[in-house]
Amino acid sequence: MGLLETIAHPQDLSRLTPAQLEKLAAEIRDFLVANVSRTGGHLGPNLGVVELTLGLHRVFDSPRDSIVFDTGHQSYVHKLVTGRQDFSTLRQEGGLSGYPERAESVHDIVQSSHASSSLSWADGISKARKLRGEDDRWTVVVVGDGALTGGMAWEAINNIAADRDRRVVIVVNDNGRSYAPTIGGLADQLAALRAGIDRVRTAPAYEGTLDFWKERLQNGGVVGQFAYKSLHATKKGIKDWWAPQGLFEDLGMKYIGPIDGHDLGAVEDALGQARRYQGPVIVHALTEKGRGYAPARADEADQFHAVGVINPETGMPLEKPGARSWTSVFSEEIAAIADERDDIVGITGAMTIPVGLHTMAARHPDRVFDVGIAEQHAVASAAGMAFGGLHPVVCLYATFLNRAFDQLLMDVALHRAGITLVLDRAGVTGPDGPSHHGMWDLSLLQIVPGLHLAAPRDADTLREELREAVAIDDAPSVVRFSKGSVGPAVAAIDRTGDGVDILARTTPNGDTADDDDEPGGGTDRAADVLLVSVGAMSELALDVSRRLADQGISSTVIDPRWVLPVAESVVAMAARHRIVVVIEDGVKAGGVGSRLRQHMRAAGVDTALNEVGLPVEFLAHGSRSQVLARVGLTGQQIAQDTVAQVLGAKVPYARPLPADADEDRTAQSRESDAR
């Protein structure tokens, strides 16, 4: 039985000797490599915070002390020492979340997993503790150096630093390559001396002594004030020589470090000093992403930040390469467009590779800008670039669009700026859970005046619609696509004059309608169901169409391509069908279906419409297919509901067939005559 198996609660760590803690750290790394290689997940970040996490739980008393992880992808070690050691179904339906999850443990607090927000949580928690008189409880934040590129983090630090009585410890996990720890005998001596200085500076008596002499000297006339300024400048210069503190010191916060984040003794000593200080403190820890795992350390891209199923010995993927990803198709096409147009620039927020801008960056390095975790700045900056004569392409995960909505509305749309937003991982993303599903964008974007919104269904339409998007220079345009592999090409059998693709027309016996029929099934023969497919839902819509045909129900399947603005031909086709079913992978409240209904009513079209999409809920993690099945987005369920609506057994009821309508009018006339 290993040491890890004996840890059921953080307090169990207190009984371990230094030698046992080193052994435990090695066991944890072995555990992470063995388990995450089977399920996939965030491997590199967690290998880098083993000692840091052990130190946190030995110095602080969770859950009485609140430990907050920024983004949370580095919380696997925290899960292990808080009693969650079954990683067999990590990030799978019914298994452990890949992020902190309140439903799993009282030790988990923030589960949103969007970067740079943890410090605001710490500000709020510590304020609440102070107001409630709970001065013996600490709030601890573990924030990566990357998250400090987000402006929200500095807004919070500014507020935390303003109150010197708050029990807040900010642990900066610095694993960036620009900050490498020094080595050698002299460096070791300096590190030991710096640790001694930090202990003095965080002692409670230190601040009292400083305040006493500051007051005495400043009240001592010109000579005293000059002496104070001279001594203060000397003190600041010496501190910056031992350990550069920059903005932290300017904000008035105590700074400890930098320390070796893999030296458990140094970690505990620094955290202990921070705890004893009883005010806001920054602890700066230098760590290595992928620590202890050679394949991760050798990975130049991101030290195995996130992996799929891999061979634990080699780090090589075990899953066979599938179809091409949506991201790779975009990556090639935007690079090709940039080759043709020198006004095209790319912008992203700390995700050049994940969103596919690396290909363009390799060819045009001066035209791709990574602004850090700063989506608001990215979009507002894009508005300025558009004003300057460029066409910016801002690439984000769909879930992070939420953070930049105000800038899209007021800085871009209000000014009719010609920028293109490319939203990767739109819709249900799967194993990363509720904070990473890109399910909100279709509803959010509906209310932006003048916006053009495209949802490609396959690789060919992605290329086509991206080129159409960057041709729009007087309004924002958006192109959204799913996570993972792009499906097979879905050919259209026709296209309307305003760009709507007709994917299929089926008769009750399942045959394809004649090619010379007008779009939507012709004017002489009204089809039963108009299926409006949004983006990657085209295969699902075609499956529903086939199932309806088996039940004797005719249908037309269309892909609007551009769901905003609403095409007139879609409204016209809706008028020629008994019911419209809109299938989308965003929340159906305020989504594409809702917008189409409004246009239909404005045009006097009273055809029933059913919105089929995601509920307004936070959807738990699982595979994409599992999540879609859980909420009823399957061919079988949609077809069953539609059949019931066509038969008049379920609302919204389909319009009666023309013959049925005549019979109804005749019956009403007879009833009137009888009266």
XYZ file of C-alpha atoms in Angstrom:
675
model
C 0.000 0.000 0.000
C 1.457 3.335 -1.079
C 1.385 6.564 0.876
C -1.201 8.110 -1.465
C -3.765 5.493 -0.512
C -3.465 6.537 3.138
C -4.433 10.141 2.382
C -8.182 10.566 2.755
C -8.179 14.147 4.048
C -5.716 17.056 3.913
C -5.037 16.699 7.641
C -3.478 13.307 6.914
C -0.530 15.154 5.363
C 0.514 16.663 8.703
C 1.799 13.334 10.076
C 4.224 12.718 7.201
C 7.972 13.239 7.517
C 9.933 15.174 4.867
C 11.168 11.899 3.385
C 7.624 10.542 3.225
C 6.402 13.742 1.572
C 9.022 13.356 -1.143
C 7.877 9.784 -1.669
C 4.246 10.926 -1.779
C 5.082 13.554 -4.403
C 6.692 10.868 -6.581
C 3.666 8.588 -6.131
C 1.314 11.394 -7.134
C 3.260 12.046 -10.330
C 3.239 8.337 -11.177
C -0.500 8.228 -10.468
C -1.199 11.217 -12.704
C 0.785 9.858 -15.638
C -0.782 6.391 -15.338
C -4.370 7.634 -15.007
C -4.515 10.728 -17.190
C -2.820 8.807 -20.007
C -5.870 6.490 -20.006
C -8.585 9.160 -19.951
C -6.963 12.294 -21.301
C -6.907 15.570 -19.423
C -4.668 18.357 -18.160
C -1.473 16.491 -17.393
C 1.390 19.005 -17.630
C -0.067 21.672 -15.303
C -0.787 19.143 -12.548
C 2.660 17.567 -12.682
C 3.972 21.060 -12.009
C 1.975 21.817 -8.835
C 2.494 18.674 -6.734
C 4.719 20.171 -4.030
C 2.860 23.469 -4.188
C -0.458 21.731 -3.492
C 0.963 19.580 -0.697
C 2.405 22.700 0.919
C -0.899 24.549 0.679
C -2.775 21.770 2.421
C -0.117 21.387 5.136
C -0.006 25.109 5.999
C -3.683 25.989 5.561
C -6.776 24.251 6.924
C -9.168 23.498 4.076
C -12.140 23.834 3.990
C -12.072 26.269 6.913
C -9.478 28.180 4.928
C -10.697 28.688 1.376
C -8.342 27.516 -1.396
C -9.318 28.852 -4.816
C -7.769 27.580 -8.053
C -7.752 29.939 -11.020
C -9.226 28.090 -14.040
C -8.949 24.893 -12.006
C -7.203 22.760 -14.596
C -4.322 22.375 -12.111
C -6.563 20.972 -9.332
C -5.972 17.218 -9.869
C -3.464 17.002 -6.991
C -5.917 18.913 -4.805
C -8.551 16.311 -5.664
C -6.206 13.480 -4.711
C -5.438 14.829 -1.235
C -9.080 15.668 -0.550
C -10.292 12.093 -0.888
C -10.917 11.719 -4.627
C -8.572 9.056 -5.933
C -10.780 7.260 -8.460
C -9.602 8.808 -11.716
C -10.786 5.891 -13.866
C -13.612 7.984 -15.362
C -12.019 11.428 -15.157
C -13.888 13.882 -17.432
C -16.289 11.126 -18.472
C -20.020 11.022 -17.844
C -20.626 10.269 -14.178
C -16.918 10.549 -13.321
C -14.769 13.246 -11.753
C -14.819 16.677 -13.335
C -11.591 17.961 -14.805
C -12.067 21.138 -12.773
C -13.090 21.926 -9.186
C -16.692 20.842 -8.640
C -18.732 21.764 -5.596
C -20.880 18.660 -5.917
C -17.742 16.534 -5.450
C -16.237 18.092 -2.338
C -16.554 20.834 0.282
C -12.930 21.668 -0.553
C -13.919 22.953 -4.024
C -15.128 26.538 -4.352
C -14.895 28.032 -7.848
C -15.866 25.736 -10.708
C -16.288 28.207 -13.577
C -12.785 27.465 -14.939
C -12.507 30.781 -16.774
C -9.140 32.386 -16.119
C -8.325 35.547 -14.168
C -11.496 35.601 -12.026
C -10.165 33.849 -8.917
C -8.691 37.001 -7.394
C -12.097 38.673 -7.489
C -13.485 35.643 -5.678
C -10.722 36.015 -3.097
C -11.538 39.702 -2.690
C -15.180 38.879 -2.055
C -14.548 35.908 0.248
C -12.030 37.805 2.359
C -14.348 40.821 2.647
C -17.115 38.535 3.864
C -14.791 36.890 6.405
C -13.739 40.298 7.742
C -17.271 41.668 8.012
C -18.421 38.534 9.824
C -15.566 38.754 12.295
C -13.883 35.567 11.055
C -10.337 36.895 11.224
C -8.879 33.449 11.811
C -9.803 32.187 8.331
C -7.542 32.656 5.305
C -8.386 32.901 1.621
C -5.714 31.432 -0.640
C -5.579 31.776 -4.424
C -3.455 29.692 -6.776
C -3.138 31.685 -9.980
C -0.941 30.919 -12.968
C 1.326 33.565 -14.389
C -0.693 33.379 -17.609
C -3.891 34.384 -15.803
C -2.201 37.592 -14.671
C -2.350 38.762 -18.301
C -6.091 39.251 -17.719
C -7.078 42.748 -16.690
C -9.690 41.448 -14.269
C -6.930 39.962 -12.113
C -5.323 43.370 -11.652
C -8.646 45.015 -10.862
C -9.001 42.538 -8.004
C -5.390 42.926 -6.803
C -5.910 46.686 -6.677
C -8.837 46.186 -4.290
C -7.184 43.489 -2.181
C -4.062 45.601 -1.690
C -6.119 48.525 -0.442
C -7.043 46.701 2.768
C -4.009 45.592 4.796
C -6.124 43.678 7.327
C -7.405 41.049 4.915
C -6.203 37.463 5.300
C -5.410 36.862 1.617
C -2.503 34.869 0.202
C -1.986 34.970 -3.573
C 0.222 32.149 -4.824
C 1.557 32.964 -8.284
C 2.395 29.671 -9.980
C 4.987 30.874 -12.455
C 5.740 28.148 -14.996
C 6.426 30.459 -17.916
C 9.581 29.878 -19.923
C 10.638 33.512 -19.596
C 11.341 33.028 -15.896
C 13.967 30.332 -15.193
C 15.356 29.735 -11.681
C 19.049 30.441 -11.257
C 21.348 27.610 -10.229
C 24.750 27.235 -8.612
C 26.409 27.876 -5.237
C 26.113 31.675 -5.254
C 22.457 31.449 -6.277
C 21.782 29.056 -3.391
C 23.433 31.454 -0.918
C 21.414 34.382 -2.238
C 18.213 32.350 -2.073
C 18.872 31.497 1.575
C 19.608 35.148 2.397
C 16.473 36.271 0.521
C 14.360 33.811 2.520
C 15.753 35.314 5.728
C 14.891 38.820 4.553
C 11.343 37.691 3.677
C 10.905 36.266 7.184
C 11.841 39.632 8.709
C 9.623 41.612 6.336
C 6.546 39.482 7.099
C 6.966 39.500 10.855
C 4.095 41.439 12.523
C 6.559 43.707 14.379
C 8.199 44.769 11.115
C 5.280 46.846 9.857
C 4.744 48.407 13.264
C 8.367 49.488 13.452
C 8.240 50.906 9.925
C 5.071 52.863 10.675
C 6.602 54.270 13.880
C 9.758 55.595 12.162
C 7.823 56.750 9.115
C 5.636 58.962 11.325
C 8.551 60.242 13.386
C 10.660 61.153 10.367
C 7.838 62.715 8.349
C 6.926 64.885 11.323
C 10.571 65.872 11.838
C 10.623 68.820 9.489
C 12.600 69.147 6.259
C 15.554 67.148 7.565
C 13.342 64.295 8.802
C 11.347 64.134 5.565
C 14.558 64.085 3.522
C 15.911 61.270 5.691
C 12.685 59.293 5.263
C 12.720 59.640 1.471
C 16.374 58.652 1.295
C 15.931 55.609 3.523
C 12.757 54.551 1.674
C 14.503 54.783 -1.705
C 17.458 52.781 -0.393
C 15.132 50.128 1.091
C 13.186 49.806 -2.160
C 16.365 49.575 -4.230
C 17.804 46.823 -2.033
C 14.543 44.831 -2.140
C 14.317 45.092 -5.914
C 17.925 43.920 -6.195
C 17.258 40.806 -4.117
C 13.903 40.010 -5.737
C 12.209 42.180 -8.375
C 8.686 42.933 -7.125
C 7.359 45.405 -9.680
C 3.670 46.168 -9.497
C 3.092 44.123 -6.350
C 5.297 46.422 -4.302
C 3.857 49.500 -5.990
C 0.396 48.370 -4.896
C 1.572 48.030 -1.318
C 1.387 44.232 -1.078
C 3.962 42.082 0.658
C 5.917 39.924 -1.760
C 7.714 36.679 -0.932
C 9.933 34.973 -3.457
C 10.613 33.890 -5.994
C 10.875 30.429 -4.422
C 11.503 26.996 -5.890
C 7.985 25.621 -6.191
C 9.336 22.054 -6.170
C 11.183 22.437 -2.864
C 8.518 21.467 -0.354
C 10.493 22.934 2.544
C 10.797 26.289 0.767
C 7.130 26.200 -0.197
C 5.976 25.538 3.379
C 8.332 28.160 4.782
C 7.068 30.828 2.378
C 3.414 29.959 2.915
C 3.954 29.902 6.666
C 5.442 33.394 6.534
C 2.484 34.579 4.473
C 0.027 33.092 6.956
C 1.746 34.689 9.946
C 1.782 38.130 8.325
C -2.040 38.315 8.594
C -2.448 40.627 5.607
C -2.426 40.401 1.804
C 0.719 38.636 0.575
C 2.025 37.525 -2.812
C 3.994 34.260 -2.814
C 5.854 33.835 -6.104
C 6.671 30.179 -6.872
C 8.709 29.049 -9.866
C 7.543 25.680 -11.187
C 8.029 23.457 -14.210
C 5.054 22.389 -16.243
C 5.245 18.625 -16.794
C 7.723 18.185 -13.914
C 9.104 14.662 -13.614
C 7.726 13.362 -16.922
C 10.261 13.466 -19.740
C 7.779 13.381 -22.679
C 5.966 16.394 -21.238
C 9.154 18.362 -20.634
C 10.275 17.603 -24.188
C 7.030 18.914 -25.699
C 7.951 22.323 -27.078
C 4.357 23.387 -27.708
C 2.920 23.358 -24.179
C 4.514 20.615 -22.020
C 1.415 18.401 -22.375
C -0.969 21.079 -21.136
C -3.837 18.852 -22.233
C -3.571 15.377 -23.711
C -5.809 12.699 -25.112
C -5.272 9.007 -24.499
C -1.508 8.445 -24.673
C 1.132 5.779 -24.138
C 2.419 6.573 -20.630
C 5.914 5.406 -21.529
C 6.378 7.504 -24.639
C 3.685 10.154 -24.392
C 2.560 9.325 -27.931
C -1.182 9.317 -28.745
C -2.862 5.901 -28.773
C -6.032 7.046 -30.495
C -5.930 6.687 -34.251
C -6.097 10.008 -36.082
C -9.672 10.629 -37.120
C -11.113 13.022 -39.626
C -9.650 16.500 -39.869
C -10.578 18.914 -37.129
C -12.630 22.026 -37.701
C -9.728 24.039 -36.287
C -7.220 22.661 -38.786
C -9.513 23.498 -41.716
C -9.851 27.065 -40.439
C -6.109 27.287 -39.798
C -5.235 26.512 -43.392
C -7.913 28.743 -44.877
C -7.172 31.852 -42.816
C -3.482 31.492 -43.679
C -4.376 31.276 -47.353
C -6.588 34.357 -47.088
C -3.783 36.225 -45.313
C -1.468 35.305 -48.193
C -3.892 37.017 -50.570
C -4.796 40.056 -48.446
C -2.287 42.091 -46.500
C -5.038 43.804 -44.469
C -5.962 40.558 -42.684
C -4.645 40.331 -39.113
C -5.237 37.640 -36.500
C -5.916 38.242 -32.798
C -6.301 35.712 -30.008
C -6.154 35.488 -26.245
C -3.315 33.168 -25.200
C -4.450 30.471 -27.634
C -2.549 30.852 -30.875
C -2.216 27.090 -31.411
C -5.579 25.907 -29.974
C -7.582 28.241 -32.231
C -5.449 27.550 -35.307
C -3.701 30.885 -35.847
C -0.242 29.301 -35.696
C -0.195 28.556 -39.435
C -0.854 32.184 -40.284
C 1.636 33.278 -37.612
C 4.373 31.158 -39.185
C 3.848 32.863 -42.541
C 3.014 36.365 -41.301
C 4.420 36.715 -37.767
C 3.949 40.480 -37.718
C 0.202 40.140 -38.382
C -0.834 37.774 -35.574
C -1.297 39.210 -32.077
C -1.634 37.175 -28.892
C -2.945 39.630 -26.297
C -2.983 37.182 -23.378
C -6.076 36.208 -21.446
C -7.773 39.478 -22.331
C -10.784 38.847 -24.547
C -12.314 42.266 -23.852
C -9.126 43.999 -24.928
C -8.840 41.745 -27.993
C -12.235 42.781 -29.353
C -11.896 46.481 -28.531
C -8.413 46.516 -30.058
C -9.874 44.889 -33.172
C -12.309 47.795 -33.490
C -9.336 50.160 -33.491
C -7.531 48.090 -36.096
C -10.607 48.157 -38.327
C -10.711 51.946 -37.985
C -7.072 51.955 -39.061
C -7.836 50.120 -42.305
C -7.240 46.480 -41.336
C -9.650 43.552 -41.194
C -9.050 41.793 -37.854
C -10.008 38.150 -37.365
C -10.479 37.562 -33.631
C -10.266 33.883 -32.729
C -11.749 32.705 -29.409
C -13.336 29.669 -27.870
C -17.087 30.238 -28.062
C -17.430 30.065 -24.276
C -15.063 33.043 -23.909
C -17.131 35.275 -26.187
C -19.281 35.967 -23.106
C -16.423 37.947 -21.596
C -16.131 40.290 -24.570
C -19.810 40.866 -25.266
C -19.867 44.526 -24.213
C -16.950 45.310 -26.512
C -18.621 43.475 -29.399
C -21.839 45.420 -28.843
C -20.532 48.905 -28.105
C -17.036 49.083 -29.592
C -17.596 47.000 -32.712
C -21.281 46.894 -33.693
C -22.130 50.476 -32.675
C -19.231 51.703 -34.798
C -20.013 49.313 -37.665
C -16.473 47.985 -37.494
C -15.608 45.364 -40.085
C -14.139 42.632 -37.916
C -14.641 38.857 -38.021
C -15.037 36.779 -34.894
C -14.181 33.097 -35.278
C -15.683 31.006 -32.484
C -14.025 27.630 -32.032
C -15.614 24.858 -29.921
C -19.139 26.171 -30.368
C -22.052 24.144 -29.048
C -21.600 21.131 -26.779
C -17.885 20.487 -26.258
C -18.093 17.429 -24.006
C -15.597 16.445 -21.300
C -14.644 19.935 -20.093
C -18.136 20.494 -18.734
C -20.505 23.416 -18.189
C -18.049 26.300 -18.231
C -16.548 25.192 -21.544
C -19.662 24.311 -23.541
C -19.927 26.971 -26.247
C -23.711 26.989 -25.999
C -24.504 30.641 -25.280
C -23.249 32.432 -28.400
C -26.245 31.871 -30.693
C -28.531 33.596 -28.200
C -26.109 36.368 -27.246
C -25.386 37.289 -30.845
C -29.064 37.592 -31.823
C -29.320 40.962 -30.093
C -26.301 42.632 -31.717
C -27.590 45.078 -34.359
C -26.254 44.553 -37.857
C -24.270 41.407 -37.034
C -23.792 38.650 -39.621
C -23.629 35.110 -38.193
C -22.513 32.047 -40.147
C -22.655 28.427 -39.008
C -20.846 26.132 -41.491
C -21.942 22.499 -41.698
C -18.724 20.975 -43.109
C -15.190 21.823 -44.207
C -16.226 23.212 -47.591
C -18.823 25.577 -46.164
C -16.375 26.677 -43.454
C -13.917 27.788 -46.118
C -16.675 29.417 -48.155
C -18.322 31.258 -45.266
C -15.004 32.419 -43.798
C -14.194 34.120 -47.099
C -17.652 35.674 -47.197
C -17.186 36.901 -43.620
C -13.894 38.715 -44.223
C -15.461 40.414 -47.234
C -17.870 42.277 -44.936
C -16.273 45.596 -44.050
C -19.125 47.602 -42.517
C -20.404 45.315 -39.749
C -19.199 42.542 -37.442
C -19.315 39.012 -38.826
C -19.093 35.763 -36.891
C -18.181 32.253 -38.021
C -18.779 29.498 -35.457
C -17.877 25.812 -35.583
C -17.732 22.788 -33.321
C -14.986 21.059 -31.386
C -13.291 17.961 -32.737
C -13.476 16.299 -36.126
C -15.320 17.854 -39.011
C -17.836 15.413 -40.483
C -18.189 14.296 -44.088
C -19.163 16.776 -46.754
C -22.921 17.386 -46.902
C -23.819 18.352 -50.448
C -26.660 20.715 -51.242
C -29.152 19.847 -53.982
C -30.043 23.471 -54.553
C -29.310 27.010 -53.367
C -31.750 29.902 -53.205
C -30.968 33.315 -54.608
C -30.171 34.630 -51.127
C -27.744 31.838 -50.314
C -29.782 29.229 -48.436
C -28.797 25.632 -49.191
C -31.455 22.971 -49.770
C -30.027 19.708 -48.437
C -32.944 17.329 -49.067
C -36.586 17.096 -50.077
C -38.313 13.842 -49.204
C -41.771 12.554 -50.045
C -43.838 10.391 -47.699
C -42.389 7.221 -49.194
C -38.830 8.413 -48.618
C -38.075 9.275 -52.245
C -36.304 12.471 -53.163
C -38.555 15.125 -54.636
C -38.167 16.026 -58.305
C -35.244 18.304 -59.071
C -37.506 20.754 -60.887
C -39.523 21.466 -57.744
C -39.102 24.960 -56.396
C -37.006 25.395 -53.266
C -38.996 24.267 -50.267
C -41.120 21.731 -52.087
C -42.850 23.820 -54.726
C -46.037 25.873 -54.572
C -48.513 23.253 -55.715
C -47.503 20.592 -53.199
C -47.070 21.713 -49.587
C -44.572 19.595 -47.676
C -45.261 18.710 -44.069
C -42.077 19.711 -42.239
C -39.376 22.306 -42.875
C -36.244 21.227 -41.001
C -33.855 24.148 -40.465
C -30.388 22.845 -39.670
C -27.902 25.147 -37.943
C -24.235 24.399 -38.591
C -22.993 20.977 -37.533
C -26.566 19.728 -36.960
C -27.011 18.937 -40.673
C -26.412 15.187 -40.367
C -28.879 15.048 -37.494
C -31.479 16.982 -39.520
C -31.081 14.615 -42.478
C -31.501 11.644 -40.143
C -34.737 13.158 -38.816
C -35.945 13.681 -42.381
C -35.407 9.994 -43.209
C -37.224 8.906 -40.054
C -40.171 11.167 -40.885
C -40.372 9.697 -44.390
C -40.632 6.231 -42.844
C -43.728 7.505 -41.033
C -45.293 8.897 -44.201
C -44.351 12.519 -43.525
C -42.699 14.677 -46.178
C -39.991 17.192 -45.316
C -37.508 19.708 -46.626
C -34.086 20.113 -45.006
C -32.334 23.455 -45.380
C -29.086 24.983 -44.141
C -29.412 28.794 -43.948
C -25.591 29.039 -43.879
C -25.978 32.589 -42.522
C -28.480 32.507 -39.677
C -28.192 36.294 -39.338
C -29.557 38.196 -41.057
C -32.566 35.891 -41.572
C -32.939 35.114 -45.275
C -36.269 35.965 -46.911
C -36.331 32.578 -48.642
C -36.408 30.800 -45.259
C -39.533 32.740 -44.271
C -41.097 32.020 -47.683
C -40.389 28.291 -47.337
C -41.849 28.317 -43.819
C -45.112 29.587 -45.310
C -45.308 26.530 -47.577
C -44.937 23.946 -44.817
C -47.188 22.757 -42.024
C -44.555 23.112 -39.300
C -41.007 24.406 -38.990
C -38.447 22.608 -36.800
C -35.226 24.489 -36.078
C -32.361 22.279 -34.849
C -29.498 24.184 -33.187
C -26.712 23.379 -30.709
C -27.141 26.514 -28.609
C -29.651 27.346 -25.911
C -33.055 27.512 -27.552
C -34.171 30.486 -25.433
C -33.547 33.449 -27.699
C -31.738 31.337 -30.263
C -32.032 30.912 -34.026
C -35.501 29.402 -33.776
C -36.801 32.300 -31.721
C -35.393 34.821 -34.178
C -36.926 33.013 -37.168
C -40.315 32.934 -35.421
C -40.202 36.734 -35.050
C -39.460 37.209 -38.756
C -42.235 34.802 -39.706
C -44.793 36.665 -37.593
C -43.630 40.019 -38.988
C -44.235 38.623 -42.489
C -47.678 37.301 -41.556
C -46.633 33.643 -41.669
C -48.507 31.647 -39.036
C -46.812 28.273 -39.553
C -46.121 26.516 -36.252
C -42.469 26.491 -35.214
C -40.662 24.241 -32.768
C -37.242 25.231 -31.398
C -35.074 22.168 -30.821
C -31.907 23.058 -28.956
C -30.235 23.016 -25.594
C -32.115 23.771 -22.381
C -31.158 26.792 -20.308
C -29.151 24.658 -17.907
C -25.526 24.056 -17.009
C -24.844 20.728 -18.691
C -22.560 18.278 -16.883
C -19.521 16.827 -18.632
C -19.609 13.760 -20.848
C -18.925 13.015 -24.491
C -20.649 15.256 -27.024
C -23.014 12.459 -28.069
C -23.855 11.656 -24.446
C -24.686 15.251 -23.630
C -26.808 15.652 -26.768
C -28.678 12.439 -25.988
C -29.234 13.579 -22.405
C -31.083 16.689 -23.600
C -33.047 14.955 -26.383
C -31.013 16.099 -29.383
C -31.145 12.748 -31.170
C -32.725 11.758 -34.463
C -35.125 9.374 -32.770
C -36.378 11.862 -30.179
C -36.755 14.780 -32.587
C -38.575 12.566 -35.113
C -40.953 11.222 -32.459
C -41.819 14.717 -31.282
C -42.295 15.968 -34.846
C -44.586 13.075 -35.782
C -46.733 13.846 -32.746
C -46.883 17.516 -33.753
C -47.851 16.669 -37.329
C -50.620 14.383 -36.028
C -51.874 17.094 -33.692
C -51.021 15.165 -30.533
C -48.366 17.549 -29.211
C -47.838 21.271 -29.258
C -46.919 23.137 -31.319
C -49.530 21.599 -33.626
C -48.754 21.495 -37.321
C -51.161 23.377 -39.576
C -53.912 21.179 -41.007
C -53.545 19.903 -44.538
C -55.510 21.946 -47.098
C -58.184 19.247 -47.346
C -58.505 19.101 -43.595
C -58.825 22.868 -43.461
C -61.709 22.764 -46.001
C -63.473 20.122 -43.928
C -63.041 22.238 -40.797
C -64.541 25.295 -42.524
C -67.485 23.233 -43.802
C -68.139 21.865 -40.326
C -68.000 25.364 -38.834
C -70.466 26.608 -41.495
C -72.924 23.816 -40.747
C -72.664 24.511 -37.048
C -73.392 28.203 -37.689
C -76.438 27.391 -39.861
C -77.791 25.104 -37.153
C -77.677 27.989 -34.688
